[in-house]
mmCIF file of C-alpha atoms and ligand atoms in Angstrom:
data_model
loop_
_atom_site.group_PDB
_atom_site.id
_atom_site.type_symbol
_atom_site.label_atom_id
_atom_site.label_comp_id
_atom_site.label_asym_id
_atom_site.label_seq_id
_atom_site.Cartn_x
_atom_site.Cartn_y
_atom_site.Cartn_z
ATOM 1 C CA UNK K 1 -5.545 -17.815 18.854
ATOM 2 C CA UNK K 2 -2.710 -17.603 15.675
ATOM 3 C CA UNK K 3 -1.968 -14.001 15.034
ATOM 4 C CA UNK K 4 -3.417 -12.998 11.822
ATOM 5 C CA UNK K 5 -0.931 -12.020 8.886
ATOM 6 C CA UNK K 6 -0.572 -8.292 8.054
ATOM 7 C CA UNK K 7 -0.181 -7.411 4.221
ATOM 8 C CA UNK K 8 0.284 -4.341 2.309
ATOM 9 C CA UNK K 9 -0.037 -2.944 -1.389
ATOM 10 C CA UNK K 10 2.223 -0.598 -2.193
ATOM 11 C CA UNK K 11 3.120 1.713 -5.330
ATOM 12 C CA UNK K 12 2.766 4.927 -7.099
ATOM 13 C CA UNK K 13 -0.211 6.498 -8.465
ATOM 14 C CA UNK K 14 -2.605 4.392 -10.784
ATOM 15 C CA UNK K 15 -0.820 1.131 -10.534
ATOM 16 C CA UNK K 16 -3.534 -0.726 -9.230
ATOM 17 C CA UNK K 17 -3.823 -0.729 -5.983
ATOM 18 C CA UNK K 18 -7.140 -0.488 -5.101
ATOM 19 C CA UNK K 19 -7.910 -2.861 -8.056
ATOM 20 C CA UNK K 20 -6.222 -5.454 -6.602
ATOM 21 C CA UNK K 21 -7.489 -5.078 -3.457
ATOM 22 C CA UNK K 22 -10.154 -6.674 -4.371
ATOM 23 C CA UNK K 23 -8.818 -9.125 -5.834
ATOM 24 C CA UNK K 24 -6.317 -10.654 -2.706
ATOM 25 C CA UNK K 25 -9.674 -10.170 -0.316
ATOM 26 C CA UNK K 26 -11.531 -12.229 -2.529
ATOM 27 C CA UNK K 27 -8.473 -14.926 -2.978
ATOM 28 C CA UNK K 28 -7.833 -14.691 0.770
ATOM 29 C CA UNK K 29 -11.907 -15.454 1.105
ATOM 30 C CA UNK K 30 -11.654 -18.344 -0.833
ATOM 31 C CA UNK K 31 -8.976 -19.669 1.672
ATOM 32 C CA UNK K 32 -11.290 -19.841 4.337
ATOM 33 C CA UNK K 33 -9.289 -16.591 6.083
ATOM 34 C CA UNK K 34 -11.298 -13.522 7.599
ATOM 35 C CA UNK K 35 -9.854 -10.335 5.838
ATOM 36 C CA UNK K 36 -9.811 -7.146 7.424
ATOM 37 C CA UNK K 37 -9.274 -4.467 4.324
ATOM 38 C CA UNK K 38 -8.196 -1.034 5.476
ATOM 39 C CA UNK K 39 -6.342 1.791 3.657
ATOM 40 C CA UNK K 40 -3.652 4.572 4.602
ATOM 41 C CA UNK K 41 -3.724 7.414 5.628
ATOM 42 C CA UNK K 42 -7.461 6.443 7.108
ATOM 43 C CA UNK K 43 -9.156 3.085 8.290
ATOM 44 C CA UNK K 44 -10.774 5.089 11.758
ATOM 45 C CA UNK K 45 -13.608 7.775 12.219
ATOM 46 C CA UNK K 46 -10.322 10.596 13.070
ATOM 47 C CA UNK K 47 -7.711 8.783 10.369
ATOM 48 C CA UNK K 48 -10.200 9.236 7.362
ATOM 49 C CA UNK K 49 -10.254 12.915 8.770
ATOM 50 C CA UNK K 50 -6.611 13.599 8.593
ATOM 51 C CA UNK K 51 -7.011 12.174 5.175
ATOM 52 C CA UNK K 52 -9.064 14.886 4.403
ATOM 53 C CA UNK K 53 -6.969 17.572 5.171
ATOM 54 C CA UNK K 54 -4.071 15.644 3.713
ATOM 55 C CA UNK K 55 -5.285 15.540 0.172
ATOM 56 C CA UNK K 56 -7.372 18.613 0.019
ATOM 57 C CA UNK K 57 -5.949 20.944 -2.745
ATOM 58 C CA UNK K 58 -7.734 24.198 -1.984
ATOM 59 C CA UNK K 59 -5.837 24.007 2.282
ATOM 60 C CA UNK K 60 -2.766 26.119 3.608
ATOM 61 C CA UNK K 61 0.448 24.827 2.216
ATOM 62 C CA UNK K 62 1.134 22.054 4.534
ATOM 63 C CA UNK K 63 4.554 21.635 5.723
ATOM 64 C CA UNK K 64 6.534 18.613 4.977
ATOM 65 C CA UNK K 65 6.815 18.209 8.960
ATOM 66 C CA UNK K 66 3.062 18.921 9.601
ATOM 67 C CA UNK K 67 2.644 15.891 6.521
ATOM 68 C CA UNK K 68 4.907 13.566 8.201
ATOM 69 C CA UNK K 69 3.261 13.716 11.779
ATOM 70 C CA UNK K 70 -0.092 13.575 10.251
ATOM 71 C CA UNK K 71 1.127 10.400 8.209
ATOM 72 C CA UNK K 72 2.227 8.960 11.746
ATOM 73 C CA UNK K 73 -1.103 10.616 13.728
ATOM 74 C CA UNK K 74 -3.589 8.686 11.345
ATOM 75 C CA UNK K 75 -1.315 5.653 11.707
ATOM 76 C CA UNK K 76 -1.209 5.270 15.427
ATOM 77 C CA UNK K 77 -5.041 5.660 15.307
ATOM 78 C CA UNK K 78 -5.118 2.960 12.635
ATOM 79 C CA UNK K 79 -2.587 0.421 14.590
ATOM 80 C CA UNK K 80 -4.740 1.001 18.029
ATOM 81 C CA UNK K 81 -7.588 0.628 16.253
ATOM 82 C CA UNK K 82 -8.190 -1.435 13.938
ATOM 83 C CA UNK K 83 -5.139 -3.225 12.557
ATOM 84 C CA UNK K 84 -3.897 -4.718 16.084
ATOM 85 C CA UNK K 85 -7.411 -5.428 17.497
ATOM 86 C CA UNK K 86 -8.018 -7.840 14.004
ATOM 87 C CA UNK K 87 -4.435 -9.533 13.924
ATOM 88 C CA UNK K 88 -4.926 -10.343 17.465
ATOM 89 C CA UNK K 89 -8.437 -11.877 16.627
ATOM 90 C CA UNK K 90 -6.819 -14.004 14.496
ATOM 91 C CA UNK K 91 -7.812 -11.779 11.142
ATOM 92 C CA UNK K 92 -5.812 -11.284 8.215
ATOM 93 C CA UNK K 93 -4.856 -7.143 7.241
ATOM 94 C CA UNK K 94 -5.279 -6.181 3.953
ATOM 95 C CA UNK K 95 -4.190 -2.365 3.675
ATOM 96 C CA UNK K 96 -3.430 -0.357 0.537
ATOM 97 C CA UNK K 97 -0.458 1.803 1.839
ATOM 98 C CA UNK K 98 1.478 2.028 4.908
ATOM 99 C CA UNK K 99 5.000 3.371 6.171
ATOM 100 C CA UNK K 100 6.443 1.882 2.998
ATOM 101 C CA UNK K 101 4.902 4.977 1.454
ATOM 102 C CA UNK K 102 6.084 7.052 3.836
ATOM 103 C CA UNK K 103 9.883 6.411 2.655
ATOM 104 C CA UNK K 104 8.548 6.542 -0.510
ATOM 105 C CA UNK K 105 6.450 9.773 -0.802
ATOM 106 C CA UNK K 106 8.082 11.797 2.522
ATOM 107 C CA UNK K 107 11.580 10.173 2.743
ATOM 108 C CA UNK K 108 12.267 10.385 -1.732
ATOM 109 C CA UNK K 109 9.218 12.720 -3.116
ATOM 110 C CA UNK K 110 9.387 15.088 0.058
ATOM 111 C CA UNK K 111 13.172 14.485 0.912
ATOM 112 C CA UNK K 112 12.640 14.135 5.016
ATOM 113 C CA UNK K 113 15.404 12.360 6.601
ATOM 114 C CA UNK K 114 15.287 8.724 6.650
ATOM 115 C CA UNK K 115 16.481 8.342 10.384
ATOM 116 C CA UNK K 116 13.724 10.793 11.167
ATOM 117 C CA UNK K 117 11.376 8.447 9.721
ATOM 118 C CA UNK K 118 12.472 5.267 11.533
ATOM 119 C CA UNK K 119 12.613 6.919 14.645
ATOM 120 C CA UNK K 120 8.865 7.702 14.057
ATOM 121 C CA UNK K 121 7.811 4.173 12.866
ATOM 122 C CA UNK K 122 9.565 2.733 15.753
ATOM 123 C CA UNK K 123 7.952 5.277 17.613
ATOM 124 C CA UNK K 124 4.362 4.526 16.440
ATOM 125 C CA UNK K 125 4.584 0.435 15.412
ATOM 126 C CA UNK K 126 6.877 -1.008 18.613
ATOM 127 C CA UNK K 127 7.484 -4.007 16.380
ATOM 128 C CA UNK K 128 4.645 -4.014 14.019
ATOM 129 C CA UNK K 129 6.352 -4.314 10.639
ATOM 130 C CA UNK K 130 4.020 -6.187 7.376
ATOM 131 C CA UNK K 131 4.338 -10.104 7.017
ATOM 132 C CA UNK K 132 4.388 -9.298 3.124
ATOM 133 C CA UNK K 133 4.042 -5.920 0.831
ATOM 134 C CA UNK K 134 3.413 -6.591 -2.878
ATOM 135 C CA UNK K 135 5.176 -3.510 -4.489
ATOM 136 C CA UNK K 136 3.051 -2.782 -7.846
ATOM 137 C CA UNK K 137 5.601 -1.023 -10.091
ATOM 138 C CA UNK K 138 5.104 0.732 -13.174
ATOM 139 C CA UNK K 139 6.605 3.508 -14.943
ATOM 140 C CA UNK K 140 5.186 6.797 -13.849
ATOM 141 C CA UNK K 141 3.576 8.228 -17.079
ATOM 142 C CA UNK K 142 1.571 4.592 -17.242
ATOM 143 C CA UNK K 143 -0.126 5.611 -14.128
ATOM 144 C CA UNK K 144 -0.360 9.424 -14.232
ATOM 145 C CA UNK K 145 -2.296 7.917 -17.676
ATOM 146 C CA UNK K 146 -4.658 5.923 -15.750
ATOM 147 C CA UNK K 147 -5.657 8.606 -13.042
ATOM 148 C CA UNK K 148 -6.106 11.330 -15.397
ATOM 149 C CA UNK K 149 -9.141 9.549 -16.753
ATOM 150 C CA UNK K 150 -10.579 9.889 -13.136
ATOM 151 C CA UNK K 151 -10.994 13.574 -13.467
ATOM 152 C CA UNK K 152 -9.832 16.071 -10.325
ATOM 153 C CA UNK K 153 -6.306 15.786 -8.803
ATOM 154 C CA UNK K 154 -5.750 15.788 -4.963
ATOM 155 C CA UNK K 155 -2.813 17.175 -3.506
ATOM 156 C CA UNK K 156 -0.430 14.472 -3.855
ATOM 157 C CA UNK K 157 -1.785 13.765 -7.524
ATOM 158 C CA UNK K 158 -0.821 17.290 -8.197
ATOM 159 C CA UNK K 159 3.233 17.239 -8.058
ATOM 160 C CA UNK K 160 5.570 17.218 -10.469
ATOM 161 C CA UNK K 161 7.076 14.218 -12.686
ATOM 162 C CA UNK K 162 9.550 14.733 -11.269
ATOM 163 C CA UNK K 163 8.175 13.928 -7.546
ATOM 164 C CA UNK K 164 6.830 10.722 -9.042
ATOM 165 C CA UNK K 165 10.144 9.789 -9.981
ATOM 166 C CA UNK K 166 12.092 9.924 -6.890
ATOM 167 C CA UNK K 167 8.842 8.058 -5.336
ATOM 168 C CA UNK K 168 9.341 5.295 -7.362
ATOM 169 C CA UNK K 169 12.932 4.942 -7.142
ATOM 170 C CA UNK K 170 12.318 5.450 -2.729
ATOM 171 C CA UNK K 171 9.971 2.229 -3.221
ATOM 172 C CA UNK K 172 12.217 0.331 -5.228
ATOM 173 C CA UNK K 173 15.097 1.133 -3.084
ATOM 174 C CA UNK K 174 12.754 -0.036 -0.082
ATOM 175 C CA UNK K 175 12.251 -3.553 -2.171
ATOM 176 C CA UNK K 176 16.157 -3.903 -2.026
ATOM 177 C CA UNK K 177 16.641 -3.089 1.201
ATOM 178 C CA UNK K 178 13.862 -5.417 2.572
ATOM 179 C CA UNK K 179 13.286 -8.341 -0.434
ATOM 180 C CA UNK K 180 12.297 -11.367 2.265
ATOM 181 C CA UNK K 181 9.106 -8.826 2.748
ATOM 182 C CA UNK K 182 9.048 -6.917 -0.155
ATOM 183 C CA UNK K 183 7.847 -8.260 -3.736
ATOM 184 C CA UNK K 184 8.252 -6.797 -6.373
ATOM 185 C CA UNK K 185 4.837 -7.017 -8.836
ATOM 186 C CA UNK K 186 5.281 -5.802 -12.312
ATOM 187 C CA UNK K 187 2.213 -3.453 -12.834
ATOM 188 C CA UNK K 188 2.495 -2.226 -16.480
ATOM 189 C CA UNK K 189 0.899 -5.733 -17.807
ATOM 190 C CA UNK K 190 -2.578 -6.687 -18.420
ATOM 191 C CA UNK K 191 -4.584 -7.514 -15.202
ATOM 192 C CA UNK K 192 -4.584 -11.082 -15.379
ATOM 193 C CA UNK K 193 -1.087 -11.224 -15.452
ATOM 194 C CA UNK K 194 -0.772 -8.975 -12.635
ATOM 195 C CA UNK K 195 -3.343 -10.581 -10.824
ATOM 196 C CA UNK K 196 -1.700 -14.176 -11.219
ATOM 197 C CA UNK K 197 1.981 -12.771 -10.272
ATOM 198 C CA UNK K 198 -0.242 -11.453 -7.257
ATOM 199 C CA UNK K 199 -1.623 -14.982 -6.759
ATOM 200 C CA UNK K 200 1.953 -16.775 -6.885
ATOM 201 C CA UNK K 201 3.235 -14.714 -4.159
ATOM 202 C CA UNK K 202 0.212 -14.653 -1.683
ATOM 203 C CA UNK K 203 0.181 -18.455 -2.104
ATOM 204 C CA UNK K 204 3.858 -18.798 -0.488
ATOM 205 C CA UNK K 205 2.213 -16.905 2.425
ATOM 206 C CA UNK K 206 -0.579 -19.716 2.849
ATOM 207 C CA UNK K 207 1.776 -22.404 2.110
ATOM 208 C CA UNK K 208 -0.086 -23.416 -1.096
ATOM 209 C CA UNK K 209 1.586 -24.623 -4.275
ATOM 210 C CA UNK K 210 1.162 -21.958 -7.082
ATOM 211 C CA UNK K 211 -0.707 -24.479 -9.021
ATOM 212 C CA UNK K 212 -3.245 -25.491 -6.590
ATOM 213 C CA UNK K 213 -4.149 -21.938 -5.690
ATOM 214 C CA UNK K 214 -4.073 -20.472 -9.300
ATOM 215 C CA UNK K 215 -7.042 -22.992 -10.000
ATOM 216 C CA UNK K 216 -8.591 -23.002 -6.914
ATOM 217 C CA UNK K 217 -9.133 -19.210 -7.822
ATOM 218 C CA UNK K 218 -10.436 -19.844 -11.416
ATOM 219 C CA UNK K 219 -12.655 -22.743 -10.497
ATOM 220 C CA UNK K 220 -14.119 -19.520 -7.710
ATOM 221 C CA UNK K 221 -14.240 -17.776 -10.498
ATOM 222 C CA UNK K 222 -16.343 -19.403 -12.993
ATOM 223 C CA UNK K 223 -18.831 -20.340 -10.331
HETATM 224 N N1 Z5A S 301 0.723 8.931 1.244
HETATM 225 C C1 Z5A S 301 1.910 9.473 1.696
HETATM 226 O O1 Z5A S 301 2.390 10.481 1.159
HETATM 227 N N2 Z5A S 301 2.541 8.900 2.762
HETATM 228 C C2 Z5A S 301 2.045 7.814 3.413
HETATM 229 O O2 Z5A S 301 2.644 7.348 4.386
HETATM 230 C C3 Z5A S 301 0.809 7.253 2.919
HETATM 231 C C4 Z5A S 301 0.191 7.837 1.834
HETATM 232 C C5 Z5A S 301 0.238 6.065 3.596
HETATM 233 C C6 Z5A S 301 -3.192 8.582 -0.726
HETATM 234 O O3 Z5A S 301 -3.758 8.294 -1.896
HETATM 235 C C7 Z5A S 301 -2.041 9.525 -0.916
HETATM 236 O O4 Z5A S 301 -1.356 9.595 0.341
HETATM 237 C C8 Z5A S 301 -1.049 8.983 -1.894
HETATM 238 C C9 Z5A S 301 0.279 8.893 -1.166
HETATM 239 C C10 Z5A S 301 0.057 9.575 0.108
HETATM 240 N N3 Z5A S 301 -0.789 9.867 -2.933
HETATM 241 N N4 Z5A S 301 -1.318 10.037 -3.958
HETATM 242 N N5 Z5A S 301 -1.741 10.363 -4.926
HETATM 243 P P1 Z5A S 301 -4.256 6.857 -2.318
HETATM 244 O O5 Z5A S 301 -3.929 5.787 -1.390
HETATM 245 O O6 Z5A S 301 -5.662 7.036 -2.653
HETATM 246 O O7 Z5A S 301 -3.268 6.590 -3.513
HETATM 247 P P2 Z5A S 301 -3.384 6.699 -5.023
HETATM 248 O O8 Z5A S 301 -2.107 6.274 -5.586
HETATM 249 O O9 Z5A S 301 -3.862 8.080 -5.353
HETATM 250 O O10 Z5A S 301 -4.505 5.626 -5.438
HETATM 251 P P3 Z5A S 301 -5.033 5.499 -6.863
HETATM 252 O O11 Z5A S 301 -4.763 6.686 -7.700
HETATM 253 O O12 Z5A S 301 -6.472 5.125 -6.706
HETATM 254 O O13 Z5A S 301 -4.207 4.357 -7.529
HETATM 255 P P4 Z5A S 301 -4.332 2.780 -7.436
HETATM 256 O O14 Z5A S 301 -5.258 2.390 -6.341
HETATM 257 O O15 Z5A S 301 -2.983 2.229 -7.422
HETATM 258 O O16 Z5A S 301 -4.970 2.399 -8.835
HETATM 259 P P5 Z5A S 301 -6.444 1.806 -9.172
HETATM 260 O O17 Z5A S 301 -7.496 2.797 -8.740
HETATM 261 O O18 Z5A S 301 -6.564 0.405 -8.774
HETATM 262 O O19 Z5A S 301 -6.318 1.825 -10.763
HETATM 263 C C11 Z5A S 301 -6.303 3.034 -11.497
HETATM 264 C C12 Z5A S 301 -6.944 2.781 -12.887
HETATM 265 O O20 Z5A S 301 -6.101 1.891 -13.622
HETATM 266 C C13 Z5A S 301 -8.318 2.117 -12.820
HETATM 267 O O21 Z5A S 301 -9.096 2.654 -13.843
HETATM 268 C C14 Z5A S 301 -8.020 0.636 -13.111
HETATM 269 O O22 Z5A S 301 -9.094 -0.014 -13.714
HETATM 270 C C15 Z5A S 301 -6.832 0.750 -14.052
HETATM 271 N N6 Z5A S 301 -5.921 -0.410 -13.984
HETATM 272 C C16 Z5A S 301 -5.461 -1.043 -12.881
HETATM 273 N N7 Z5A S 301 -4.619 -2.026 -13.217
HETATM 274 C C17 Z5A S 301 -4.535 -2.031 -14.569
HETATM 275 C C18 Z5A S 301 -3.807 -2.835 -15.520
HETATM 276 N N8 Z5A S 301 -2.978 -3.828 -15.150
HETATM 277 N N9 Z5A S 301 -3.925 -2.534 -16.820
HETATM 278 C C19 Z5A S 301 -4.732 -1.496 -17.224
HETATM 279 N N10 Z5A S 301 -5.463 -0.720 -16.375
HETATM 280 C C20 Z5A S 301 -5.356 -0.979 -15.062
#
C-alpha cells in the first residue's frame, strides 16, 4: 500500500479556507484519489470537544499554556485517530489547519516560545510533518471583512488587529523558513484565480502538467 499524501490549508481569518476545501476534495476526486477532509483543532468525538472549549467566548480566561496543550491534546487524538489510520490506508489528508497555526496563532499572536513549540510537535507527530500546506494570504482587514458578515465572534475572532498582524507575519515567516512545503497562495483575488493558483500547485503534487489538470477540472465542471 503507497502512503497517502498529507495536505494542509493554512491562513488567517476569512481567507478562504474552508472555501477551498471544497474545492481541492473535489479536484483530488476527480483524480481518482480517496480524500480524507478533517479540520484543526477537531476531526475526533474528544478533539471537536476541546474545540469547544477553545473557542467559547463566555469560558474562564484560558491561559496561553492551557491553549497550547489543548492545541497539542486535540492533535494527538487527531494523528492516532484519524489522520495516520487514512495515510496508512493509502488515503489522501485534507485538513484546514494544523501546527503551522500553532507558530502562527501561539508562537506570533500568543508569543509562546518557539522551541517550546517544536519540542511539543516533535513530541506529538514523531515525524509526521505535511507533504504540502497552501498558505492563503491576505491582508488582515480583507478577512476580518469577510467574517464579520457571519455574525458572532469566537474567541480567537475576538483579538485585536493587532494579534492578526503578528499571525500573519508568524505564517509568512513559516513560508520562508519551510518554501519546498510551504506555498504561498495569494488570497485577496477573486475565487477563480485563487482556486486556479490552488490547482497549479496541487497538480505538481500528482505529477500532472498545469494544463492538463486546469481542464481536466473545467471539463468536471461543466458536466
Ligand atoms: N488555532 C490556533 O490558535 N492554533 C492551532 O494550532 C490551530 C487553530 C489548529 C479555529 O478556527 C481557530 O483555532 C482559529 C485559529 C485557532 N482562529 N480563529 N479565528 P477555524 O479553523 O474555524 O478558523 P477561521 O479562520 O475562524 O475560519 P474561517 O473564519 O471560517 O475562515 P476561512 O475558512 O479561511 O474562510 P471561509 O469560511 O472559506 O471564507 C470566509 C468568507 O469569505 C465566505 O463568505 C467566503 O465565501 C468568502 N470568500 C472566500 N474566498 C473569497 C474570495 N477569494 N473572494 C471573496 N470572498 C471570498
Amino acid at each position: 500500500m503507497i502512503r497517502g499524501k498529507f495536505i494542509t490549508l493554512e491562513g488567517g481569518e476569512g481567507v478562504g479556507k474552508t472555501t477551498n476545501m471544497a474545492f481541492i476534495k473535489e479536484y483530488l476526486q476527480q483524480h481518482d484519489i480517496a480524500v480524507v477532509v478533517t479540520r484543526e483543532p477537531g476531526g475526533t468525538g474528544l478533539a471537536e470537544k476541546i474545540r469547544e472549549l477553545l473557542l467559547d467566548n463566555d469560558s474562564e480566561a484560558v491561559s496561553e499554556q492551557a491553549e497550547l496543550l489543548m492545541m497539542f491534546a486535540a492533535r494527538a487524538q487527531h494523528i492516532k485517530h484519524v489522520i495516520e489510520p487514512a495515510l496508512t490506508a493509502g488515503k489522501w489528508v485534507l485538513c484546514d489547519r494544523f501546527t503551522d497555526a500553532t507558530y502562527a496563532y501561539q508562537g506570533g499572536g500568543r508569543n509562546m516560545k518557539i522551541s517550546t513549540i517544536t519540542w511539543l510537535e516533535n513530541l506529538v507527530q514523531g515525524a509526521l510533518r505535511p507533504d504540502l500546506t497552501l498558505l492563503l494570504d491576505a491582508p488582515v482587514e480583507t478577512g476580518i471583512e469577510r467574517i464579520r458578515k457571519r455574525g458572532a465572534f469566537d474567541r480567537f475572532e475576538s483579538e485585536k488587529i493587532s494579534f492578526f498582524e503578528n499571525v500573519r507575519r508568524a505564517y509568512l515567516l513559516q513560508a520562508e523558513l519551510y518554501p519546498e512545503r510551504i506555498k504561498l497562495i495569494k488570497a485577496d483575488q477573486p475565487l477563480p484565480d485563487v482556486q486556479r493558483a490552488i490547482t497549479d500547485v496541487v497538480c505538481v503534487l500528482l505529477g500532472l502538467s498545469t494544463l492538463n489538470s486546469s481542464s481536466s477540472l473545467r471539463h468536471g465542471r461543466d458536466k
